XYZ file of C-alpha atoms in Angstrom:
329
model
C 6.262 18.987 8.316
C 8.277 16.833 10.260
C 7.017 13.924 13.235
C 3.181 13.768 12.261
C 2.592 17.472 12.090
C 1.414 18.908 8.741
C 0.264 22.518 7.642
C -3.832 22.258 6.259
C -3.226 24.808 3.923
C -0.017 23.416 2.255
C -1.934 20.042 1.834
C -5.022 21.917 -0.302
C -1.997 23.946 -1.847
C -0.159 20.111 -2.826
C -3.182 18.221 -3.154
C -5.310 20.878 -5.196
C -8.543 20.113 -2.544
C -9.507 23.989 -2.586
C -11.202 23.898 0.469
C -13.314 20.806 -0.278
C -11.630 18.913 2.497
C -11.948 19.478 6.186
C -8.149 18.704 7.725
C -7.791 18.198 11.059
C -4.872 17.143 12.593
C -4.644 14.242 15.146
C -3.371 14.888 18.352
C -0.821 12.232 18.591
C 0.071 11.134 15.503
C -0.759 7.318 15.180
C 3.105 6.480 14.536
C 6.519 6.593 15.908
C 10.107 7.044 14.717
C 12.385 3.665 15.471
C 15.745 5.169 14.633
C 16.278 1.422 13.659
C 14.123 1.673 10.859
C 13.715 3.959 7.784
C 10.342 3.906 7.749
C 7.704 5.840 10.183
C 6.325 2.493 12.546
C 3.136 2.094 13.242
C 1.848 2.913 16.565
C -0.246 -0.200 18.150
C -1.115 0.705 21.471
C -2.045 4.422 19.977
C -4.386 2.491 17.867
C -5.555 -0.280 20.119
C -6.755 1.937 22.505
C -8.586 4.401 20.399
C -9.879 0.825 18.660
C -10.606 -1.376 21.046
C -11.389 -4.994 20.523
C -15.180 -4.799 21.573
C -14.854 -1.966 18.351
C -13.012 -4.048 15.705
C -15.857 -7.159 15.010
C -16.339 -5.926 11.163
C -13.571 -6.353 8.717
C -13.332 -4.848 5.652
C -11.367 -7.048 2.875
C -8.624 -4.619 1.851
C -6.620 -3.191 4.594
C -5.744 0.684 3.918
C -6.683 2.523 7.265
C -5.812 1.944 10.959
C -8.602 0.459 11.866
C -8.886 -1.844 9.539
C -4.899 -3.036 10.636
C -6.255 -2.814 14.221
C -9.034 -5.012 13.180
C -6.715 -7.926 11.705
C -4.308 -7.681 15.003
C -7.236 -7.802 16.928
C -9.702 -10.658 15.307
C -6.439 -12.753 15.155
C -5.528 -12.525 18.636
C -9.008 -14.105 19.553
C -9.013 -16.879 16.990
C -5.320 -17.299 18.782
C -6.588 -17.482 21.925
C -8.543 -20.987 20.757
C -6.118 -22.579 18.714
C -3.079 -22.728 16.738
C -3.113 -20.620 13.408
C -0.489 -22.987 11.839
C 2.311 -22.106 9.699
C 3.134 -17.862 9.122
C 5.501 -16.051 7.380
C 6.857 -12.197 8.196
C 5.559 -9.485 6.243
C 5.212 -5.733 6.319
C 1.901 -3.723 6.079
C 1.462 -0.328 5.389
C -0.722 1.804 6.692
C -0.890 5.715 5.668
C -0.031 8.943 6.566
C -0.590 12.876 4.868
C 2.712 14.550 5.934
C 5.949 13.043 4.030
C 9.070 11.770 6.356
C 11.877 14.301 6.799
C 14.110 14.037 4.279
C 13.635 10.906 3.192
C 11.750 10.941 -0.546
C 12.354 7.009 -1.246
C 10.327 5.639 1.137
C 7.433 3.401 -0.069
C 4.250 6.215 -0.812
C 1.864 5.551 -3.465
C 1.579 9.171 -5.855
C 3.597 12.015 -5.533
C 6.811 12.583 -7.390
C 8.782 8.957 -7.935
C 12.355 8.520 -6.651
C 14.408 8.325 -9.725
C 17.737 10.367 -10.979
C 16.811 13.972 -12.934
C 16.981 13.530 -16.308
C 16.113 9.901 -17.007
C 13.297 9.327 -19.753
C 9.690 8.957 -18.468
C 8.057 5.750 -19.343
C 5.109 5.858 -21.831
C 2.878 3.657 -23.461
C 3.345 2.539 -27.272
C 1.555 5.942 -27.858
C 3.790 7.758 -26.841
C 1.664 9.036 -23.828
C 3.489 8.893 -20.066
C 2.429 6.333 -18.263
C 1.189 7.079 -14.476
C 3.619 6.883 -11.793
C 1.683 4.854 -9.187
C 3.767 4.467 -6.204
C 7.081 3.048 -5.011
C 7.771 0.471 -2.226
C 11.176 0.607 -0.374
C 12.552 -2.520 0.694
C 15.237 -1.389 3.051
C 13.756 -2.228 6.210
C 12.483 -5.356 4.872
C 15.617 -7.180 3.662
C 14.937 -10.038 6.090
C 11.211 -10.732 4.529
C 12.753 -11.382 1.402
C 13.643 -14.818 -0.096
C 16.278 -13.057 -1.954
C 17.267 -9.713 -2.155
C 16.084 -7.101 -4.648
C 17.312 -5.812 -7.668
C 17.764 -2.506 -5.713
C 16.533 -0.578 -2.350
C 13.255 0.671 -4.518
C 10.540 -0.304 -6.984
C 8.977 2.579 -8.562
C 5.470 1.042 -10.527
C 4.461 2.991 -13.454
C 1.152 1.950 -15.628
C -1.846 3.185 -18.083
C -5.176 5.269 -16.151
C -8.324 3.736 -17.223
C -10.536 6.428 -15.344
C -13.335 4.773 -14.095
C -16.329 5.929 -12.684
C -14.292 9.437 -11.547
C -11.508 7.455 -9.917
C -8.040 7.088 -10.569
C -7.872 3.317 -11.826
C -5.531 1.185 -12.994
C -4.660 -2.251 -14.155
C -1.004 -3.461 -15.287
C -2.555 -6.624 -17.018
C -0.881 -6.693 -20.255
C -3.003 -9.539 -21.563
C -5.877 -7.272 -22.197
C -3.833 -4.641 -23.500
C -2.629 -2.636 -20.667
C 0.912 -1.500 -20.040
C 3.092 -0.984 -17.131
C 6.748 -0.519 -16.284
C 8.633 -1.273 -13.066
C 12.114 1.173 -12.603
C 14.711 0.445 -9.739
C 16.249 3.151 -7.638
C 19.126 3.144 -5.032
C 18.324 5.417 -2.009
C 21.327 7.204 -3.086
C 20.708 9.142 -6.128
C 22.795 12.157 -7.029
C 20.762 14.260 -8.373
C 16.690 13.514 -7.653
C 14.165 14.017 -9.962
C 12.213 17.209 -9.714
C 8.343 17.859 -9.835
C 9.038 20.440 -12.845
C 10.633 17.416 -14.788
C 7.415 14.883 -14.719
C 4.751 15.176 -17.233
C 1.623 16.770 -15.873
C -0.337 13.995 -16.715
C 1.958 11.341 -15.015
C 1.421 12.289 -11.607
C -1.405 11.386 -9.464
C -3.628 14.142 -7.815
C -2.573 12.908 -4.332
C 0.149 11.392 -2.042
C 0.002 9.405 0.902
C 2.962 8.093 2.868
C 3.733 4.474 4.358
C 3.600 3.795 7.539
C 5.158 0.218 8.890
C 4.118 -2.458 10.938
C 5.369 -5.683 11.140
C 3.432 -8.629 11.506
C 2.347 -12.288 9.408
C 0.427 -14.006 6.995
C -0.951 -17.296 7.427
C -1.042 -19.681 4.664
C -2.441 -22.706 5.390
C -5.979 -22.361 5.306
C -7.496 -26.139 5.989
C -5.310 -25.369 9.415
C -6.164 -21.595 10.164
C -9.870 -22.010 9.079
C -11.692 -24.419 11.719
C -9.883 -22.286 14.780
C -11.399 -19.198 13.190
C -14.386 -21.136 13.000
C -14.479 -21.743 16.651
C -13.606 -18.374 17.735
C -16.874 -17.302 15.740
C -15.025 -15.909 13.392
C -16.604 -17.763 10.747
C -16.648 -17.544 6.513
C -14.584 -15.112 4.569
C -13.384 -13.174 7.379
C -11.455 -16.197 8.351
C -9.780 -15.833 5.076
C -9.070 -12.150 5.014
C -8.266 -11.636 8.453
C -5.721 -14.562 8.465
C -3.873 -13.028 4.938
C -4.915 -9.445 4.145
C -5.178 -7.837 1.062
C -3.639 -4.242 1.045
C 0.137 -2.663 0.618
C 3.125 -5.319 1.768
C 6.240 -6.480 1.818
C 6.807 -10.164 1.959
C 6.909 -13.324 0.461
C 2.860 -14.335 1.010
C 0.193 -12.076 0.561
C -3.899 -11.989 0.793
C -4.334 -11.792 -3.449
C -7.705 -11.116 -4.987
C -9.009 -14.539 -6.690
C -6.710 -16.287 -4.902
C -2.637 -17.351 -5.076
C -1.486 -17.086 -8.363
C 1.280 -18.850 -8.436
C 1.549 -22.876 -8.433
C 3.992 -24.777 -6.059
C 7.208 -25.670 -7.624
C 6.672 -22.912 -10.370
C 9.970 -20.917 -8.914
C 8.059 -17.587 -8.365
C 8.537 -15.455 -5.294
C 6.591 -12.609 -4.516
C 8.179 -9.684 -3.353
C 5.229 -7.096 -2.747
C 1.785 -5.928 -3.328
C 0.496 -2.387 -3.511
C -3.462 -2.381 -2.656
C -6.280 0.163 -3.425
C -6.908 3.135 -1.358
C -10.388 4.560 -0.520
C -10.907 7.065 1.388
C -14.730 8.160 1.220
C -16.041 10.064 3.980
C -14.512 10.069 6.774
C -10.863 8.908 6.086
C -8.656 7.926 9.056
C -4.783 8.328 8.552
C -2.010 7.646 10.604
C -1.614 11.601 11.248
C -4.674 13.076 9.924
C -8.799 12.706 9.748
C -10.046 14.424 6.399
C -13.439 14.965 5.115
C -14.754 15.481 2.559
C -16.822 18.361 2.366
C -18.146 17.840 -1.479
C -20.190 15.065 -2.897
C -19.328 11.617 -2.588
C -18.926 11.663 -6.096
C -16.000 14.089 -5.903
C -14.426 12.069 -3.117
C -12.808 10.009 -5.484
C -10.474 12.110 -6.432
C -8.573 11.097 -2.905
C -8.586 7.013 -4.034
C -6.575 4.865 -6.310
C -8.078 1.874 -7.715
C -6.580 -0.907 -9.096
C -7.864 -3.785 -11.627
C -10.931 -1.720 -12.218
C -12.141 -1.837 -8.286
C -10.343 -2.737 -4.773
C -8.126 -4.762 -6.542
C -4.145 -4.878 -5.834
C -1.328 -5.131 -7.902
C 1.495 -7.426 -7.075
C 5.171 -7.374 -7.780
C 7.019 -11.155 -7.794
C 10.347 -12.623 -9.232
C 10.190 -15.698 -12.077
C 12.034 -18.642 -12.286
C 14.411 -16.815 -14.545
C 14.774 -14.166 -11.758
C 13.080 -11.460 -14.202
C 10.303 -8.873 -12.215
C 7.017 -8.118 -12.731
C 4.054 -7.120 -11.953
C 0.262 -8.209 -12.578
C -2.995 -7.304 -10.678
C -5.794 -9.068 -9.462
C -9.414 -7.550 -8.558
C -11.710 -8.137 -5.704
């Protein structure tokens, strides 16, 4: 499947759509290959120009589609443009794509089959039921976000389905009895765990890949909010646009219901993993699929998390032990 082209048929064959999606491949795929990076990077001026700024005035909160990355780039430029946005820090979004990178299975994705050495034990609950592999995040290109560096190259996150309305939803929050795991993976693993070795019922029924793009988070919001302000950019879109919710790497994050941690408490986030929902018309970095069912049925292509567009986010304690909780919208 290669650079951004993808067989239709395989992808009803992998994703079990039986002809209730309508594929269609983009013409240029909305990413390029930086043989610096491991990761498949975002293409801006693809998506600028297909999105142009007089196109991007709406945001939506969680960022899981170009346009909504466009959007951000795009809102924060003009708010730029009238003011300083005050203190930033580096982070990596993620955007998705339908066809998988060549050869390179531990790259952040959220479904498919997890990165993990054959044989290992798959988590489950105090049941004894598996536990649903979510996604994994890869940290190698994003060494130089981090505090500190990981445990290992990847987090695989693991945690209990609490279908809701159709959908694919999760929370990890163990305080109201959910559980979740988090594994850690080298990119180097001998001998790769296969799809025929994974419980049935701890796979997701669909896999999209992460596409890169580097960029910031603002966190000073009594500095960031009257510039917005004058720009006309006014309310909670100040807030959103200036720290996004979605999937990132990096040491500030937008977080449903606000930052969780307190300053001095010796936390450190590392990552969040956002909902994806792609109703309708779903842009991806290399594809446009509809849906050709009910709207209903469309669910079946989204992952929720804490019971709506929620995220779940992965940080270090002051002991320097992991893990994760999630926060809805």
């Amino acid at each position: 499947m290669g650079n951004g082209g993808f067989d239709p048929d395989l992808l009803r064959a992998i994703y079990k759509w039986d002809g209730q999606y309508d594929i269609k491949a983009m013409g240029t795929p909305g990413f390029v290959v930086d043989p610096s990076r491991q990761h498949r990077v975002f293409d801006f001026e693809h998506w600028s120009t297909r999105f142009p700024p007089e196109s991007t005035t709406t945001f939506s909160t969680n960022v899981d589609k170009p346009k909504d990355l466009i959007t951000v780039e795009h809102l924060r430029k003009a708010a730029a443009a009238v003011g300083d946005l005050g203190p930033s820090v580096p982070v990596d979004a993620f955007v998705w794509a339908l066809s998988p990178p060549e050869d390179k299975p531990w790259l952040t994705k959220i479904g498919g089959l997890p990165w993990r050495p054959a044989g290992s034990p798959w988590p489950m609950d105090e049941n004894g039921r598996p536990l649903a592999f979510l996604g994994q995040i890869c940290f190698i290109d994003s060494l130089d976000v981090l505090g500190r560096r990981p445990p290992s190259d990847v987090a695989l996150i693991f945690a209990q389905d609490d279908r809701w309305e159709g959908m694919a939803n999760f929370s990890v929050s163990e305080d109201i009895g959910f559980e979740s795991r988090i594994e850690w993976h080298p990119i180097e693993i001998e001998r790769p765990m296969r799809a025929a070795d994974a419980p049935a019922t701890g796979l997701l029924e669909f896999e999209y890949h992460g596409i890169i793009h580097r960029t910031v988070q603002y966190t000073d919001w009594e500095h960031y909010e009257p510039v917005f302000e004058r720009a006309a950019i006014g309310g909670d879109s100040a807030f959103y646009v200036a720290n996004f919710e979605g999937t990132s790497i990096g040491r500030y994050a937008g977080i449903p219901q606000g930052w969780p941690f307190e300053e001095g408490d010796g936390c450190e986030l590392l990552a969040t993993l956002g909902s994806v929902r792609f109703q309708g018309l779903g842009p991806l970095c290399d594809a446009r699929a509809r849906w050709a069912g009910s709207e209903d049925s469309s669910e079946r292509s989204s992952l929720a998390l804490s019971s709506d567009n929620g995220c779940i986010y992965l940080f270090r304690d002051d002991q320097g032990e992991h893990h994760v909780r999630d926060a809805g919208s």
